PDB file of C-alpha atoms and ligand atoms in Angstrom:
ATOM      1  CA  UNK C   1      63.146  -4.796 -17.064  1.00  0.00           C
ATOM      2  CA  UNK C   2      63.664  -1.218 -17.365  1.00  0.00           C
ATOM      3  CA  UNK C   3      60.305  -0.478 -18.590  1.00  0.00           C
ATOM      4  CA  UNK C   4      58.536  -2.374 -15.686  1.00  0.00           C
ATOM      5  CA  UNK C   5      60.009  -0.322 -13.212  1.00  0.00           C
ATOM      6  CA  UNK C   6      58.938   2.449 -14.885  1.00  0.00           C
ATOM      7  CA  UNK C   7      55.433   0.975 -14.667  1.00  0.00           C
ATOM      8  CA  UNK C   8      56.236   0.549 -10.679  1.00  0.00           C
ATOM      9  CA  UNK C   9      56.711   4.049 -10.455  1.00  0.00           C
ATOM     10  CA  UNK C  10      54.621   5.264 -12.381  1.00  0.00           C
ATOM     11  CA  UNK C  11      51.363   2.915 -10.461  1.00  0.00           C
ATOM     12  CA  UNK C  12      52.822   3.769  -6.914  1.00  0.00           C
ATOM     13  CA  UNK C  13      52.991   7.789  -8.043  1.00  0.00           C
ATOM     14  CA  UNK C  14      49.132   7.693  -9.192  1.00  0.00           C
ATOM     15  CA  UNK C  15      48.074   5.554  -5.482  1.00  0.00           C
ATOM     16  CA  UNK C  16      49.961   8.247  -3.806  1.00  0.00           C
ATOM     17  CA  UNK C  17      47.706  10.845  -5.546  1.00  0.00           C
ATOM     18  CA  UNK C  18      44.602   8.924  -5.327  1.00  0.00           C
ATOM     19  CA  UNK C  19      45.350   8.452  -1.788  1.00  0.00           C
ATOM     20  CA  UNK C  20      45.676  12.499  -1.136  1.00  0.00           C
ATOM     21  CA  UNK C  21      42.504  13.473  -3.165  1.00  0.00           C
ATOM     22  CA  UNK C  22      40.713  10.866  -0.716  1.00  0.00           C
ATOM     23  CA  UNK C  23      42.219  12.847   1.965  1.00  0.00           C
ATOM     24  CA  UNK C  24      41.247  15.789   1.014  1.00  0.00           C
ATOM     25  CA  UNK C  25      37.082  14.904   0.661  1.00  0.00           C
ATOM     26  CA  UNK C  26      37.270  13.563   3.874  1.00  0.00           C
ATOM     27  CA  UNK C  27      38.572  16.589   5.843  1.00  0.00           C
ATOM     28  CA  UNK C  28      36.125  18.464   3.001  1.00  0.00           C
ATOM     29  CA  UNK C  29      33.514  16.576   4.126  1.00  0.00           C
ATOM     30  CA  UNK C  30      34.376  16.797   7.851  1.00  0.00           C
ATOM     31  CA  UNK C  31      34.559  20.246   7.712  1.00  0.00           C
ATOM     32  CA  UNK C  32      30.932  20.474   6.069  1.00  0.00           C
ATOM     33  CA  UNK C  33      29.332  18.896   8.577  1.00  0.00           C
ATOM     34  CA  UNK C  34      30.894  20.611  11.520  1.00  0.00           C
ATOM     35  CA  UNK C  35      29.398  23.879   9.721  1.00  0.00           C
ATOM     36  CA  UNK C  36      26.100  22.770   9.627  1.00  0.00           C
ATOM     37  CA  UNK C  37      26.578  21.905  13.900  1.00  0.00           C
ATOM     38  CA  UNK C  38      27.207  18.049  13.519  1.00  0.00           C
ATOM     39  CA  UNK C  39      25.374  15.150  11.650  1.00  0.00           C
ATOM     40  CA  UNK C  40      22.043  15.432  10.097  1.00  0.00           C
ATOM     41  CA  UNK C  41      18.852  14.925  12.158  1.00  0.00           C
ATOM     42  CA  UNK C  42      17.236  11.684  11.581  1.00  0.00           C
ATOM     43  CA  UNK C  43      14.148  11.493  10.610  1.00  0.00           C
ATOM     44  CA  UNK C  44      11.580  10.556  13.167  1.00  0.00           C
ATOM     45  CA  UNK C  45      10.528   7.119  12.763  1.00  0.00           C
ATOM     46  CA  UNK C  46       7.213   6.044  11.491  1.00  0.00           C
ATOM     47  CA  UNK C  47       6.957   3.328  14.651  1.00  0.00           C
ATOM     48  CA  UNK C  48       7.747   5.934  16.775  1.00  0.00           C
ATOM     49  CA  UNK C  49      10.635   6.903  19.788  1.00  0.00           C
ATOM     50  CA  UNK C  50      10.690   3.339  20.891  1.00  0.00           C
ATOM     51  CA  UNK C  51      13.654   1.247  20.846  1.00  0.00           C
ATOM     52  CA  UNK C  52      12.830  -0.858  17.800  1.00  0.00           C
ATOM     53  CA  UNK C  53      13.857  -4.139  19.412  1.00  0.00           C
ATOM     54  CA  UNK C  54      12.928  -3.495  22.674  1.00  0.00           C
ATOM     55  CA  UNK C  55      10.026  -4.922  24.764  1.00  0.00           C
ATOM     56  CA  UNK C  56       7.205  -3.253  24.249  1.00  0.00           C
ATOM     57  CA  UNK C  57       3.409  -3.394  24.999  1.00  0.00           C
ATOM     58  CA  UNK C  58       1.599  -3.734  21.756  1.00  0.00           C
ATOM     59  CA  UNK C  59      -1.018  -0.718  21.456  1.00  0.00           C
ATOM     60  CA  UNK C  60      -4.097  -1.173  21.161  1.00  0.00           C
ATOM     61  CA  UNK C  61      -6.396  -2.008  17.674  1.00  0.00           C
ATOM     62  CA  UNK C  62      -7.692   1.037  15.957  1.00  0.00           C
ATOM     63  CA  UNK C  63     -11.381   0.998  15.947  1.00  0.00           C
ATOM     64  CA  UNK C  64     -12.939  -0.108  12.748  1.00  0.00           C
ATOM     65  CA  UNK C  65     -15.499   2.601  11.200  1.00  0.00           C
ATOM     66  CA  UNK C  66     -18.738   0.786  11.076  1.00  0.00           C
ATOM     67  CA  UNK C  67     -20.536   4.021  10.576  1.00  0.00           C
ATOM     68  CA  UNK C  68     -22.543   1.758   7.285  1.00  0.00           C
ATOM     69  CA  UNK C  69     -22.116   5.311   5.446  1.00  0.00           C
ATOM     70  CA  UNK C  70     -20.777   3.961   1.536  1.00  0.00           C
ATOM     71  CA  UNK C  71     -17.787   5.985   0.857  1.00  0.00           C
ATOM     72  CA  UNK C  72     -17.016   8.085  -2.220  1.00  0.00           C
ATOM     73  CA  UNK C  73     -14.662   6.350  -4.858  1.00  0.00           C
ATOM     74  CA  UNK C  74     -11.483   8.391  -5.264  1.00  0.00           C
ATOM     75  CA  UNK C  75     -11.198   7.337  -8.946  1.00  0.00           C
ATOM     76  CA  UNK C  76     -13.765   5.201 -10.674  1.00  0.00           C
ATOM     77  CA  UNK C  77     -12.171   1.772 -10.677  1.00  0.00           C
ATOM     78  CA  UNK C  78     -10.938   1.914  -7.107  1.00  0.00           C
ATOM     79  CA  UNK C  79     -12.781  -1.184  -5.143  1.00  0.00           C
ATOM     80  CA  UNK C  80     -15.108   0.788  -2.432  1.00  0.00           C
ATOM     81  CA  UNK C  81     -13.455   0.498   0.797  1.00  0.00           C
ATOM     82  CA  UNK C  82     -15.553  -0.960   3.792  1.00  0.00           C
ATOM     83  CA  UNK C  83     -17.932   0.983   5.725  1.00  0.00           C
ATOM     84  CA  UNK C  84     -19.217  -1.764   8.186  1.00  0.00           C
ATOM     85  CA  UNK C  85     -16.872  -4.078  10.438  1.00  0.00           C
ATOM     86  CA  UNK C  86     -15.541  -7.062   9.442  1.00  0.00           C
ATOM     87  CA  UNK C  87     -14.427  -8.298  12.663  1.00  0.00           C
ATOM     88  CA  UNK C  88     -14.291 -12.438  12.788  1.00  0.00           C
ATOM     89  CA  UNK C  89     -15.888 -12.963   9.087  1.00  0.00           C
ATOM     90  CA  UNK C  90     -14.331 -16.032   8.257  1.00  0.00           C
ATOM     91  CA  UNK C  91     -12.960 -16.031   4.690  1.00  0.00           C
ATOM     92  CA  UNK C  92     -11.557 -19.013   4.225  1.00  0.00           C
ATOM     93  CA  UNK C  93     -11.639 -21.372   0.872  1.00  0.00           C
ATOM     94  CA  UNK C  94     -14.441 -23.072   2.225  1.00  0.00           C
ATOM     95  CA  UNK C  95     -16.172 -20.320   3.995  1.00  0.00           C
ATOM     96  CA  UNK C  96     -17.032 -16.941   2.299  1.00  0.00           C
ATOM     97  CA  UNK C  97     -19.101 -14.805   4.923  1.00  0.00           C
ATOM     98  CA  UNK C  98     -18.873 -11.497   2.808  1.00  0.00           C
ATOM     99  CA  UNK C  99     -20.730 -13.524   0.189  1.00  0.00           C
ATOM    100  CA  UNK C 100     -23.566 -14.454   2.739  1.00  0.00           C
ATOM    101  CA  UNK C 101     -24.709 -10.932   2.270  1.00  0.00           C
ATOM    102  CA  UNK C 102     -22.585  -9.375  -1.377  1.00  0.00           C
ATOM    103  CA  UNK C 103     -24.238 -12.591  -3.425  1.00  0.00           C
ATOM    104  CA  UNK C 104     -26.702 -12.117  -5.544  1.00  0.00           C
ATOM    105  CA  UNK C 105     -28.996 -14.213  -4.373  1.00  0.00           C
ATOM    106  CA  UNK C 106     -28.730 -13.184  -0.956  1.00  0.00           C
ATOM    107  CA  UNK C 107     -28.838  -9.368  -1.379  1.00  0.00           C
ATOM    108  CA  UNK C 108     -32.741  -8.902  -1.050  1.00  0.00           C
ATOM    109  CA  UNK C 109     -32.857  -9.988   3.011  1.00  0.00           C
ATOM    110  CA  UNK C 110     -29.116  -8.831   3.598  1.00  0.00           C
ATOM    111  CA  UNK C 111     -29.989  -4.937   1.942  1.00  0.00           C
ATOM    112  CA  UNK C 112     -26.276  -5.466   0.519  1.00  0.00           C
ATOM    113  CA  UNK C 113     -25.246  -3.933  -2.371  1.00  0.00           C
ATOM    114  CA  UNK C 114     -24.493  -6.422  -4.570  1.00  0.00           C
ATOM    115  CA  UNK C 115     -21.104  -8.031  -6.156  1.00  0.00           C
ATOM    116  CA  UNK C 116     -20.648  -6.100  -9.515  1.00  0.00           C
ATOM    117  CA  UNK C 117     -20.571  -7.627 -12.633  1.00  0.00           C
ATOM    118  CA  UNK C 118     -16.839  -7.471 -13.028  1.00  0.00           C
ATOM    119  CA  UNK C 119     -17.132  -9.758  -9.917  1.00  0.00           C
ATOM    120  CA  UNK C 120     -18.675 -12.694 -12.243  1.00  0.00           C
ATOM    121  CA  UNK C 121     -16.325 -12.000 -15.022  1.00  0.00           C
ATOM    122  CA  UNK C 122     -13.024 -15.279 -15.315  1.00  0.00           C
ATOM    123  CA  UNK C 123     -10.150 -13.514 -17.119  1.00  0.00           C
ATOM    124  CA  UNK C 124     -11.334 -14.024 -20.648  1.00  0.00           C
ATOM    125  CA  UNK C 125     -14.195 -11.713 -19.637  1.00  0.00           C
ATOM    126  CA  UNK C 126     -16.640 -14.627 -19.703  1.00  0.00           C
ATOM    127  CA  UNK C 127     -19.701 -13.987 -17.368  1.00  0.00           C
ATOM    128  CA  UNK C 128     -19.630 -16.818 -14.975  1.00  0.00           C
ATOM    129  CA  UNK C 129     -23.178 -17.488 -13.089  1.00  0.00           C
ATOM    130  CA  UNK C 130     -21.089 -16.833  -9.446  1.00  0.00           C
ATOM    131  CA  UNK C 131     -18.260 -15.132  -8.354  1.00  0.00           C
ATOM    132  CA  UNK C 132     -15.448 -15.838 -10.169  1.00  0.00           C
ATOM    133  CA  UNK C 133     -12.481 -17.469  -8.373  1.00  0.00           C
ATOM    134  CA  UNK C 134     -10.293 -14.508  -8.976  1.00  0.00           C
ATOM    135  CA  UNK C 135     -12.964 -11.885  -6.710  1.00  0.00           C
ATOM    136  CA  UNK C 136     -13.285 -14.795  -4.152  1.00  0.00           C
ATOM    137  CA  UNK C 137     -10.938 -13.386  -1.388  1.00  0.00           C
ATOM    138  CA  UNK C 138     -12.667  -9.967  -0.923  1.00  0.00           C
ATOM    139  CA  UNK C 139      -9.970  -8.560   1.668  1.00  0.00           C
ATOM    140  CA  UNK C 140      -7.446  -8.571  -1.422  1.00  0.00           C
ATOM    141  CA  UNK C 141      -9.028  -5.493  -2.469  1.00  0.00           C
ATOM    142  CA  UNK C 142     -11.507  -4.429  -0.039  1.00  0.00           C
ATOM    143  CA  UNK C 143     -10.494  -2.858   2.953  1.00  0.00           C
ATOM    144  CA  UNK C 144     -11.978  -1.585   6.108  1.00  0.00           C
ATOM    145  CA  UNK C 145     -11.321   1.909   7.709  1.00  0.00           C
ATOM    146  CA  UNK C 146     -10.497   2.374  10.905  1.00  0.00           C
ATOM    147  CA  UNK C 147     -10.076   5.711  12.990  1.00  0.00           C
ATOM    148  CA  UNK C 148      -5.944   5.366  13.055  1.00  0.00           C
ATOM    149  CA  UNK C 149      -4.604   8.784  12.868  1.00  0.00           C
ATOM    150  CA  UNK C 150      -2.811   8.780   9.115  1.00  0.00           C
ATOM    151  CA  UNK C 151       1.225   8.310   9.932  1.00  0.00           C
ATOM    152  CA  UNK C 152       2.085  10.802   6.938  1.00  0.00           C
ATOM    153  CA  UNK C 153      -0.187  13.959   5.477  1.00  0.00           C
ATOM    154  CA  UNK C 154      -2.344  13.007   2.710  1.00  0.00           C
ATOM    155  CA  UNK C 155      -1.372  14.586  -0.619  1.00  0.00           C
ATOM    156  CA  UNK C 156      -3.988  13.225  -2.561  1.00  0.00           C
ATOM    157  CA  UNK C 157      -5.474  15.161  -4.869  1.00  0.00           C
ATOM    158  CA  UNK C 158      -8.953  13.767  -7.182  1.00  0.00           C
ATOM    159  CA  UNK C 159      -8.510  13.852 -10.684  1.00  0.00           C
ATOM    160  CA  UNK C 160     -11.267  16.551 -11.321  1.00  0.00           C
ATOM    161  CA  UNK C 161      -9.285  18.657  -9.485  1.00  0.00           C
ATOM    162  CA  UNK C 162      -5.978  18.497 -11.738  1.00  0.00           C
ATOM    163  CA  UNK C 163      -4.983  18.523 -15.860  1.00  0.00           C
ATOM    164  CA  UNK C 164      -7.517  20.549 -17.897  1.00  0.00           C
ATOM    165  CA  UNK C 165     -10.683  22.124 -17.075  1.00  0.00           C
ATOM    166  CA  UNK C 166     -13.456  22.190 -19.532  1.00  0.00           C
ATOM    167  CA  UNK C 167     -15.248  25.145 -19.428  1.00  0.00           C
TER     168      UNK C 167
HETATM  169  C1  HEC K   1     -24.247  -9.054   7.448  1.00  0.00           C
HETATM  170  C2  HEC K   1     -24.165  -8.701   6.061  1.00  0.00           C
HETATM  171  C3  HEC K   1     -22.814  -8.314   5.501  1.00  0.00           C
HETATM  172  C4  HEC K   1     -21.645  -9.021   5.552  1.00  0.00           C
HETATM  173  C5  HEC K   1     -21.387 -10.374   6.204  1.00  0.00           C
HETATM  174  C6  HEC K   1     -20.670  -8.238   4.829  1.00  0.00           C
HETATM  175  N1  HEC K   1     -21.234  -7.089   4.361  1.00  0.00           N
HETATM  176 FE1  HEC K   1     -20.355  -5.679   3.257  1.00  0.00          FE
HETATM  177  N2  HEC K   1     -22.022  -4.517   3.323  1.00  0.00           N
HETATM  178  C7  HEC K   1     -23.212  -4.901   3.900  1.00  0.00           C
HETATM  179  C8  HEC K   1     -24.171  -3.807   3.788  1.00  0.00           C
HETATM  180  C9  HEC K   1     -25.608  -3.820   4.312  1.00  0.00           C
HETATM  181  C10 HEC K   1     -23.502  -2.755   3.136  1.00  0.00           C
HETATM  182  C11 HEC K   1     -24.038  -1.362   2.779  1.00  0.00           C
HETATM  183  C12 HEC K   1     -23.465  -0.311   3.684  1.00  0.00           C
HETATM  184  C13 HEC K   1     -23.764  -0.649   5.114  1.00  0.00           C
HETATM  185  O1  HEC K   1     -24.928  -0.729   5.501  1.00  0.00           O
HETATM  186  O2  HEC K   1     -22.785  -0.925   5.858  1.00  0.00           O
HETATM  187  C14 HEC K   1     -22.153  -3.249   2.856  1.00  0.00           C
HETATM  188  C15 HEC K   1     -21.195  -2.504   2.220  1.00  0.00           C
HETATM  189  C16 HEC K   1     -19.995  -3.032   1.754  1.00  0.00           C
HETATM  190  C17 HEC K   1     -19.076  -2.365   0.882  1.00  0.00           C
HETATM  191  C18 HEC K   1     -19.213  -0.953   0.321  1.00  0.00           C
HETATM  192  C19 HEC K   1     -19.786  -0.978  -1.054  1.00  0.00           C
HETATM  193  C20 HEC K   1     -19.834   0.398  -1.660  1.00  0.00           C
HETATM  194  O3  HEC K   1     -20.256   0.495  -2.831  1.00  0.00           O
HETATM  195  O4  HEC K   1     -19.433   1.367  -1.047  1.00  0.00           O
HETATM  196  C21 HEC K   1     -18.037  -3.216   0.678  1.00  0.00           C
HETATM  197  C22 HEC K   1     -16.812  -2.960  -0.182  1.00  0.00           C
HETATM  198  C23 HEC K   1     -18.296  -4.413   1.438  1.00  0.00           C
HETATM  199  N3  HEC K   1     -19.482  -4.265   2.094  1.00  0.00           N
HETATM  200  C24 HEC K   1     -17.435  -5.495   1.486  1.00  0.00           C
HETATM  201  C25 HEC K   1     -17.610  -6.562   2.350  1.00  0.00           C
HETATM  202  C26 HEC K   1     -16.622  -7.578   2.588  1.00  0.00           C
HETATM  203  C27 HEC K   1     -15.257  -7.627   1.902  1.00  0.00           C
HETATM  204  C28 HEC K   1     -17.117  -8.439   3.495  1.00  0.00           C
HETATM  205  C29 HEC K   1     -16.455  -9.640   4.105  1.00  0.00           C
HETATM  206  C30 HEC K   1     -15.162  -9.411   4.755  1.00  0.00           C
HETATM  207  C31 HEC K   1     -18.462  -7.983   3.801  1.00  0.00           C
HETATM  208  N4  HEC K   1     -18.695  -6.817   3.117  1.00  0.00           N
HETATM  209  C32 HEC K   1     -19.355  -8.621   4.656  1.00  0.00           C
HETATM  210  C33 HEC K   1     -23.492  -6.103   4.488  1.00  0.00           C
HETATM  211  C34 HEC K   1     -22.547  -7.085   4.757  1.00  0.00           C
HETATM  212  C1  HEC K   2      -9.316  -8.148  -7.502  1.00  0.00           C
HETATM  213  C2  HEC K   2      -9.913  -7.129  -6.672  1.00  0.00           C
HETATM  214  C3  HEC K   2     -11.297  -7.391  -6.066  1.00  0.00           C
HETATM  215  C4  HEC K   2     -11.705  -8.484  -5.353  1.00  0.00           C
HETATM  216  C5  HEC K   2     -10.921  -9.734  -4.989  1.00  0.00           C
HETATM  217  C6  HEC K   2     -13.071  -8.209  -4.965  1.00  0.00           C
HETATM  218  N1  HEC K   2     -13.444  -6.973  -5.428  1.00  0.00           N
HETATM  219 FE1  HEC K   2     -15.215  -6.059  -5.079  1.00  0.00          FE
HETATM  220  N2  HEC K   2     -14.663  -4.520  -6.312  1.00  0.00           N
HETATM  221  C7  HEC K   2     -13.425  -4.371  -6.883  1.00  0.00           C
HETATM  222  C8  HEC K   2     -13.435  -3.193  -7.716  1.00  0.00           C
HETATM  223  C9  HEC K   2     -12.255  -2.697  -8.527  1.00  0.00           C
HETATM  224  C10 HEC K   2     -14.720  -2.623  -7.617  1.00  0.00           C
HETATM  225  C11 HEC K   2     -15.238  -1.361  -8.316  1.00  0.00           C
HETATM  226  C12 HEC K   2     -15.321  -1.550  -9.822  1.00  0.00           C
HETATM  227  C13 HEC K   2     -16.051  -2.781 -10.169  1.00  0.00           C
HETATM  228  O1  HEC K   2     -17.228  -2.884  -9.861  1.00  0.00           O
HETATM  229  O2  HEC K   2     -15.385  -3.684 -10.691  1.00  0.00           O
HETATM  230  C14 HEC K   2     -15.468  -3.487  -6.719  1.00  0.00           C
HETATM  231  C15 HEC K   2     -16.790  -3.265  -6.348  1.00  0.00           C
HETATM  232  C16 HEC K   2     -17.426  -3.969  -5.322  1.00  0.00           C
HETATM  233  C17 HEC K   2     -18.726  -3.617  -4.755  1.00  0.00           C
HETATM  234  C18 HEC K   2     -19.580  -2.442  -5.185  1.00  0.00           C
HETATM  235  C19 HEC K   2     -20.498  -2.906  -6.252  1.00  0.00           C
HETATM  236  C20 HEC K   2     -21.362  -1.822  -6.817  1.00  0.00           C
HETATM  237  O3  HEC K   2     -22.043  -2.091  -7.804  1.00  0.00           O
HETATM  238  O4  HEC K   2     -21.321  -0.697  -6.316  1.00  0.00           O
HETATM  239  C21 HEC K   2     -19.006  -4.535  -3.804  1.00  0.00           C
HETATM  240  C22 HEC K   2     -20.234  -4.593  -2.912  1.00  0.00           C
HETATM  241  C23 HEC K   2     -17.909  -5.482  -3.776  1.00  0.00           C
HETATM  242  N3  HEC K   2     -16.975  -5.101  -4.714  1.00  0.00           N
HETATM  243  C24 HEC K   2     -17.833  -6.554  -2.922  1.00  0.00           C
HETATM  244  C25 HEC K   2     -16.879  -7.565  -3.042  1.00  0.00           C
HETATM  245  C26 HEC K   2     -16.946  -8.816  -2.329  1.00  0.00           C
HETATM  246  C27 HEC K   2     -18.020  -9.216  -1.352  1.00  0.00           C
HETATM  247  C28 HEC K   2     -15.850  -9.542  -2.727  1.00  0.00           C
HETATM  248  C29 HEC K   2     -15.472 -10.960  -2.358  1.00  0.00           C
HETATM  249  C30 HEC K   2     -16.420 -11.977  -2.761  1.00  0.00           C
HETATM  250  C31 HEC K   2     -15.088  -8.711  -3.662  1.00  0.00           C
HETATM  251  N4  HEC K   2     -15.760  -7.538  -3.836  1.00  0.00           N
HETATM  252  C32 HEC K   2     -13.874  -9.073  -4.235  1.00  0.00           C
HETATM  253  C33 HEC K   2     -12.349  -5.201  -6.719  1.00  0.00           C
HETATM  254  C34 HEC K   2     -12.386  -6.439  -6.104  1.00  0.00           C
END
């Protein structure tokens, strides 16, 4: 019986301490921030000053590019991004109007470059003779550009720029 209480004691001297080392961050803490004038600033939202839930008027759609100029690759497997619009091409499991021009057979009248090969290859690397069901939904990796200012700088660097140089 003895003991327990001893135990008793012993737990409700340790809370007490816990309890005043809490304490003590907290008016720590406090104090820190009333240094550096107040809280932290927050960091302007990416959707901007309005009230996130409120009513607002949608803006308007960026303007696709649809300059037709074929855009560099930043790295050599990266699927070309879109240079033409692609406003209302239905692409639908039925419908494929990116292939009415990117097929092979179609490529002569449409001046198109054509689906690459990887386009024709099934996962086994097998060369089908048409697209292969996995490259049938072209939006998946093609995108199109559009003159939206970027919401964050672009840090990109290409890689011929970085690691060793040969001389
Ligand atoms: C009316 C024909 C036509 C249709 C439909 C079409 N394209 Fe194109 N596409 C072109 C032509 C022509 C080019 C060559 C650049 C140019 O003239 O715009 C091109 C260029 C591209 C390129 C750039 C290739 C490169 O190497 O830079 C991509 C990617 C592309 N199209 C994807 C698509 C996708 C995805 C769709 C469907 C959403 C589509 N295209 C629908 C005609 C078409
Ligand atoms: C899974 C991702 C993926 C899908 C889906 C896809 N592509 Fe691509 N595409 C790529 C990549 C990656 C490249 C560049 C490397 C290569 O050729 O595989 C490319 C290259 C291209 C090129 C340039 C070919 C050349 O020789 O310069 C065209 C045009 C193109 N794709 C059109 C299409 C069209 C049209 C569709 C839909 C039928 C489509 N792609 C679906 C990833 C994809």
């Amino acid at each position: 019986m003895r003991r327990q209480g001893r135990t008793d004691m012993m737990s409700r001297r340790s809370m007490a301490v816990a309890g005043l080392v809490l304490c003590g961050l907290f008016v720590l803490t406090a104090a820190a921030f009333s240094a550096g004038g107040g809280a932290p600033d927050i960091i302007p939202r990416l959707t901007g000053a309005d009230d996130p839930m409120g009513d607002i008027k949608a803006p308007p759609l960026d303007r696709p590019v649809t300059d037709d100029v074929r855009r560099m690759r930043n790295y050599p497997e990266q699927p070309p991004v879109i240079p033409h619009s692609i406003d209302g091409y239905q692409l639908t499991l039925g419908t494929n109007r990116c292939l009415s021009c990117h097929k092979r057979e179609f490529t002569e009248g449409s001046g198109a470059p054509m689906i690459s090969i990887t386009h024709f290859m099934d996962r086994d690397g097998q060369v089908l003779s048409d697209v292969t069901p996995r490259r049938y939904f072209c939006t998946a990796c093609h995108v199109q550009q559009t003159d939206a200012r970027p919401l964050v700088p672009n840090m990109f660097r290409d890689a011929k720029d970085i690691g060793a140089t040969q001389q």
